[in-house]
CSV table of C-alpha atoms in Angstrom, one decimal:
chain,number,residue,atom,x,y,z
A,1,ALA,CA,-108.5,-65.1,-101.9
A,2,GLN,CA,-106.2,-67.4,-99.9
A,3,SER,CA,-106.1,-66.5,-96.2
A,4,VAL,CA,-104.4,-68.0,-93.1
A,5,SER,CA,-105.9,-67.6,-89.7
A,6,GLN,CA,-104.2,-67.9,-86.4
A,7,HIS,CA,-106.8,-67.6,-83.7
A,8,ASN,CA,-104.6,-67.2,-80.7
A,9,HIS,CA,-102.9,-63.8,-80.8
A,10,HIS,CA,-101.3,-64.1,-77.4
A,11,VAL,CA,-100.5,-67.2,-75.4
A,12,ILE,CA,-99.0,-67.2,-71.9
A,13,LEU,CA,-97.8,-70.6,-70.5
A,14,SER,CA,-95.7,-71.8,-67.6
A,15,GLU,CA,-92.6,-73.9,-68.3
A,16,ALA,CA,-93.4,-77.5,-68.9
A,17,ALA,CA,-96.9,-76.8,-70.0
A,18,SER,CA,-98.1,-78.2,-73.3
A,19,LEU,CA,-98.6,-76.0,-76.3
A,20,GLU,CA,-100.9,-76.0,-79.2
A,21,LEU,CA,-101.2,-73.1,-81.6
A,22,GLY,CA,-104.0,-73.2,-84.2
A,23,CYS,CA,-103.7,-72.5,-87.9
A,24,ASN,CA,-106.4,-72.7,-90.5
A,25,TYR,CA,-106.2,-71.7,-94.1
A,26,SER,CA,-108.8,-71.1,-96.8
A,27,TYR,CA,-107.2,-72.4,-99.9
A,28,GLY,CA,-108.9,-75.4,-101.4
A,29,GLY,CA,-106.2,-76.9,-103.6
A,30,THR,CA,-103.0,-78.7,-102.8
A,31,VAL,CA,-100.8,-76.6,-100.4
A,32,ASN,CA,-97.4,-76.5,-98.8
A,33,LEU,CA,-97.6,-75.5,-95.1
A,34,PHE,CA,-95.0,-73.9,-92.9
A,35,TRP,CA,-94.4,-72.8,-89.4
A,36,TYR,CA,-91.9,-70.1,-88.8
A,37,VAL,CA,-90.6,-68.7,-85.5
A,38,GLN,CA,-89.3,-65.2,-84.7
A,39,TYR,CA,-87.3,-64.8,-81.5
A,40,PRO,CA,-87.2,-61.3,-80.1
A,41,GLY,CA,-85.2,-59.0,-82.3
A,42,GLN,CA,-84.4,-61.7,-84.8
A,43,HIS,CA,-85.5,-62.7,-88.3
A,44,LEU,CA,-87.9,-65.6,-89.1
A,45,GLN,CA,-86.6,-69.1,-88.9
A,46,LEU,CA,-88.2,-72.2,-90.3
A,47,LEU,CA,-89.6,-74.6,-87.6
A,48,LEU,CA,-91.1,-77.2,-89.8
A,49,LYS,CA,-92.8,-77.7,-93.2
A,50,TYR,CA,-95.3,-80.1,-94.8
A,51,PHE,CA,-95.2,-80.8,-98.5
A,52,SER,CA,-96.7,-84.3,-98.7
A,53,GLY,CA,-96.7,-87.7,-97.0
A,54,ASP,CA,-97.1,-88.3,-93.3
A,55,PRO,CA,-99.4,-85.5,-92.0
A,56,LEU,CA,-97.6,-85.5,-88.7
A,57,VAL,CA,-94.5,-83.4,-89.2
A,58,LYS,CA,-91.6,-83.1,-86.8
A,59,GLY,CA,-89.5,-80.0,-86.7
A,60,ILE,CA,-86.7,-78.5,-84.7
A,61,LYS,CA,-86.6,-77.9,-81.0
A,62,GLY,CA,-89.2,-80.6,-80.2
A,63,PHE,CA,-92.0,-79.0,-82.2
A,64,GLU,CA,-94.4,-80.9,-84.4
A,65,ALA,CA,-97.5,-80.1,-86.5
A,66,GLU,CA,-100.3,-82.1,-87.8
A,67,PHE,CA,-101.9,-81.4,-91.2
A,68,ILE,CA,-105.6,-82.3,-91.2
A,69,LYS,CA,-106.8,-81.8,-94.7
A,70,SER,CA,-110.5,-82.1,-93.9
A,71,LYS,CA,-110.2,-79.3,-91.4
A,72,PHE,CA,-107.9,-77.1,-93.4
A,73,SER,CA,-105.7,-77.0,-90.4
A,74,PHE,CA,-102.0,-77.2,-89.5
A,75,ASN,CA,-101.7,-76.9,-85.8
A,76,LEU,CA,-98.4,-76.5,-84.1
A,77,ARG,CA,-97.7,-78.5,-80.9
A,78,LYS,CA,-95.0,-79.0,-78.3
A,79,PRO,CA,-95.5,-81.3,-75.3
A,80,SER,CA,-93.4,-79.3,-72.8
A,81,VAL,CA,-92.4,-75.6,-73.5
A,82,GLN,CA,-89.3,-73.9,-72.2
A,83,TRP,CA,-88.7,-70.3,-71.4
A,84,SER,CA,-86.5,-70.1,-74.5
A,85,ASP,CA,-89.6,-70.8,-76.6
A,86,THR,CA,-90.8,-67.3,-76.0
A,87,ALA,CA,-91.2,-65.9,-79.5
A,88,GLU,CA,-93.7,-65.1,-82.2
A,89,TYR,CA,-94.9,-68.0,-84.3
A,90,PHE,CA,-96.2,-67.7,-87.8
A,91,CYS,CA,-98.1,-70.2,-89.9
A,92,ALA,CA,-97.7,-69.8,-93.7
A,93,VAL,CA,-99.3,-71.5,-96.7
A,94,ASN,CA,-98.5,-71.6,-100.4
A,95,PRO,CA,-99.9,-73.5,-103.3
A,96,ASN,CA,-97.8,-76.2,-104.8
A,97,ALA,CA,-97.3,-74.5,-108.1
A,98,GLY,CA,-96.2,-71.1,-106.8
A,99,ASN,CA,-93.9,-69.3,-104.6
A,100,MET,CA,-96.4,-66.9,-102.9
A,101,LEU,CA,-96.4,-67.4,-99.2
A,102,THR,CA,-99.4,-66.2,-97.3
A,103,PHE,CA,-98.8,-65.7,-93.6
A,104,GLY,CA,-101.1,-65.8,-90.7
A,105,GLY,CA,-101.2,-62.8,-88.3
A,106,GLY,CA,-98.8,-64.5,-85.8
A,107,THR,CA,-99.1,-65.8,-82.2
A,108,ARG,CA,-97.0,-64.3,-79.5
A,109,LEU,CA,-96.0,-66.9,-77.0
A,110,MET,CA,-94.7,-66.0,-73.6
A,111,VAL,CA,-93.4,-68.8,-71.4
A,112,LYS,CA,-93.0,-67.9,-67.7
A,113,PRO,CA,-90.0,-69.4,-66.0
B,1,GLU,CA,-72.3,-69.1,-95.0
B,2,ALA,CA,-75.6,-69.1,-96.9
B,3,GLN,CA,-77.5,-65.9,-96.0
B,4,VAL,CA,-79.7,-63.1,-96.9
B,5,THR,CA,-78.5,-59.7,-95.9
B,6,GLN,CA,-80.3,-56.4,-95.7
B,7,ASN,CA,-79.1,-52.8,-95.2
B,8,PRO,CA,-79.7,-50.7,-93.3
B,9,ARG,CA,-81.0,-52.6,-90.3
B,10,TYR,CA,-82.6,-49.4,-88.9
B,11,LEU,CA,-83.6,-46.3,-90.6
B,12,ILE,CA,-85.5,-43.1,-89.5
B,13,THR,CA,-86.4,-40.8,-92.2
B,14,VAL,CA,-88.9,-38.0,-93.0
B,15,THR,CA,-92.0,-38.0,-95.3
B,16,GLY,CA,-91.1,-37.7,-98.9
B,17,LYS,CA,-87.4,-38.4,-98.8
B,18,LYS,CA,-86.6,-41.2,-101.2
B,19,LEU,CA,-84.9,-44.3,-99.7
B,20,THR,CA,-83.6,-47.7,-100.8
B,21,VAL,CA,-83.3,-50.8,-98.7
B,22,THR,CA,-80.9,-53.3,-100.2
B,23,CYS,CA,-81.2,-57.0,-100.1
B,24,SER,CA,-78.6,-59.5,-101.2
B,25,GLN,CA,-78.5,-63.3,-101.1
B,26,ASN,CA,-75.5,-65.6,-101.8
B,27,MET,CA,-77.4,-68.8,-102.5
B,28,ASN,CA,-78.0,-68.3,-106.2
B,29,HIS,CA,-81.7,-68.3,-105.6
B,30,GLU,CA,-84.1,-67.4,-108.4
B,31,TYR,CA,-87.0,-66.2,-106.3
B,32,MET,CA,-86.8,-63.2,-104.0
B,33,SER,CA,-89.5,-61.3,-102.2
B,34,TRP,CA,-90.1,-58.4,-99.8
B,35,TYR,CA,-92.5,-58.5,-96.9
B,36,ARG,CA,-93.6,-56.0,-94.3
B,37,GLN,CA,-94.5,-57.1,-90.8
B,38,ASP,CA,-97.1,-55.1,-88.8
B,39,PRO,CA,-98.5,-56.1,-85.4
B,40,GLY,CA,-101.5,-58.4,-85.7
B,41,LEU,CA,-101.2,-58.6,-89.5
B,42,GLY,CA,-98.3,-61.0,-89.8
B,43,LEU,CA,-96.2,-60.7,-92.9
B,44,ARG,CA,-97.6,-59.3,-96.1
B,45,GLN,CA,-95.9,-59.6,-99.4
B,46,ILE,CA,-95.0,-56.3,-101.1
B,47,TYR,CA,-93.3,-57.5,-104.3
B,48,TYR,CA,-91.6,-60.6,-105.5
B,49,SER,CA,-89.3,-61.6,-108.3
B,50,MET,CA,-89.1,-64.9,-110.1
B,51,ASN,CA,-85.8,-64.2,-111.7
B,52,VAL,CA,-83.6,-61.4,-113.2
B,53,GLU,CA,-85.7,-58.7,-114.8
B,54,VAL,CA,-89.0,-60.4,-113.7
B,55,THR,CA,-90.9,-58.7,-110.9
B,56,ASP,CA,-94.5,-58.7,-109.8
B,57,LYS,CA,-96.8,-57.2,-107.2
B,58,GLY,CA,-97.6,-58.9,-104.0
B,59,ASP,CA,-100.5,-58.1,-101.7
B,60,VAL,CA,-99.5,-54.6,-100.7
B,61,PRO,CA,-97.4,-53.0,-103.4
B,62,GLU,CA,-98.6,-49.4,-103.2
B,63,GLY,CA,-95.9,-46.9,-102.5
B,64,TYR,CA,-93.1,-49.3,-103.3
B,65,LYS,CA,-90.8,-50.2,-106.2
B,66,VAL,CA,-88.3,-52.9,-106.8
B,67,SER,CA,-85.7,-53.9,-109.3
B,68,ARG,CA,-83.9,-57.1,-110.2
B,69,LYS,CA,-81.0,-56.4,-112.4
B,70,GLU,CA,-78.8,-59.1,-110.9
B,71,LYS,CA,-79.8,-62.4,-109.5
B,72,ARG,CA,-78.3,-61.8,-106.0
B,73,ASN,CA,-79.8,-58.3,-105.4
B,74,PHE,CA,-83.4,-57.2,-104.9
B,75,PRO,CA,-83.6,-53.6,-103.6
B,76,LEU,CA,-86.8,-52.1,-102.2
B,77,ILE,CA,-87.4,-48.5,-103.2
B,78,LEU,CA,-89.7,-46.0,-101.5
B,79,GLU,CA,-89.9,-43.0,-103.8
B,80,SER,CA,-91.8,-40.8,-101.4
B,81,PRO,CA,-92.2,-42.5,-98.0
B,82,SER,CA,-95.2,-41.8,-95.8
B,83,PRO,CA,-95.8,-42.5,-92.1
B,84,ASN,CA,-98.0,-45.5,-92.9
B,85,GLN,CA,-94.9,-47.2,-94.4
B,86,THR,CA,-93.4,-47.3,-90.9
B,87,SER,CA,-92.9,-51.0,-90.5
B,88,LEU,CA,-90.4,-53.9,-90.2
B,89,TYR,CA,-89.3,-55.1,-93.6
B,90,PHE,CA,-88.0,-58.5,-94.5
B,91,CYS,CA,-86.4,-59.7,-97.6
B,92,ALA,CA,-86.5,-63.5,-98.5
B,93,SER,CA,-85.2,-65.8,-101.1
B,94,THR,CA,-86.1,-69.3,-102.3
B,95,GLY,CA,-84.6,-71.7,-104.7
B,96,GLY,CA,-82.3,-74.7,-105.4
B,97,SER,CA,-82.9,-77.8,-103.4
B,98,SER,CA,-84.8,-75.9,-100.7
B,99,TYR,CA,-87.4,-74.8,-103.2
B,100,ASN,CA,-90.5,-73.4,-101.5
B,101,GLU,CA,-88.6,-72.8,-98.3
B,102,GLN,CA,-88.0,-69.1,-97.9
B,103,PHE,CA,-84.8,-67.8,-96.2
B,104,PHE,CA,-85.3,-64.5,-94.5
B,105,GLY,CA,-83.0,-61.6,-94.0
B,106,PRO,CA,-82.5,-60.0,-90.6
B,107,GLY,CA,-85.1,-57.3,-91.1
B,108,THR,CA,-85.0,-53.5,-91.6
B,109,ARG,CA,-86.9,-51.4,-89.1
B,110,LEU,CA,-88.1,-48.3,-90.9
B,111,THR,CA,-89.7,-45.2,-89.2
B,112,VAL,CA,-91.1,-42.5,-91.4
B,113,LEU,CA,-91.8,-39.3,-89.5
C-alpha cells in the first residue's frame, strides 16, 4: 500500500534559521507530490506541488521542495523561517491516474521569535 | 469566491445520535472527498466521490456514510456515532483546471461523548 512518511513530528526553530522537513513515499510509479500547510485553527492550504519537469519546485511564502526520484523523497525547505511560519505541514502523494491523496502524519513547526 | 464550506464547524454530541456534516463547493468540481485528521496520523480519507451518484470507500470508511445527489454537495453521515469518531473532519474538492489539487473546507471539529 502507498504510504507517506514524515520523520520529524515536531520541529522548533528560531527566526531566521533554515528549515528542511523530510517526506518520503513508498509508491513506485509516477506520482504527483504536494505540501500543504495548516495554520493554527485554519484549514489546509496548498504550499506547492510537483507534477513533472524541474524537480525543484518553488511555492508560496518562500518555500521550495526538491523531488528526488531515486530517494522517493520530496523534502520541503525554506532558507529563513519567520514566526508566522508556525504551523503544521503535511506532505501528500497521489498517483497520476487517480485522485486519492495519501497524507503523511504531519510535522508541527514552531518558530520562536 | 471559490470555496468549500462545511457545517457545522463545531459539534458535540452523544454516542448513538445520528448526525450529518454538510459540505458544499461552488467550483463545479467533479471530485469530492472527506478526511479525518487525528494527531500523529495526518489526514486519512474516509470516502470520496468521482461524480454525482458515484461514491467509494477511502482508507477509513467504517462507521460513516456519504451521498452525492448533486454535484455541489457531499454530506458525511454518522448513523451511530461513537467516541472513536471524535476528530477533526475536512471536506475537499478537486476538478477543472486545478485537477489533482484539492481545495479544503474549514473543518468540522466533532466530539462524541
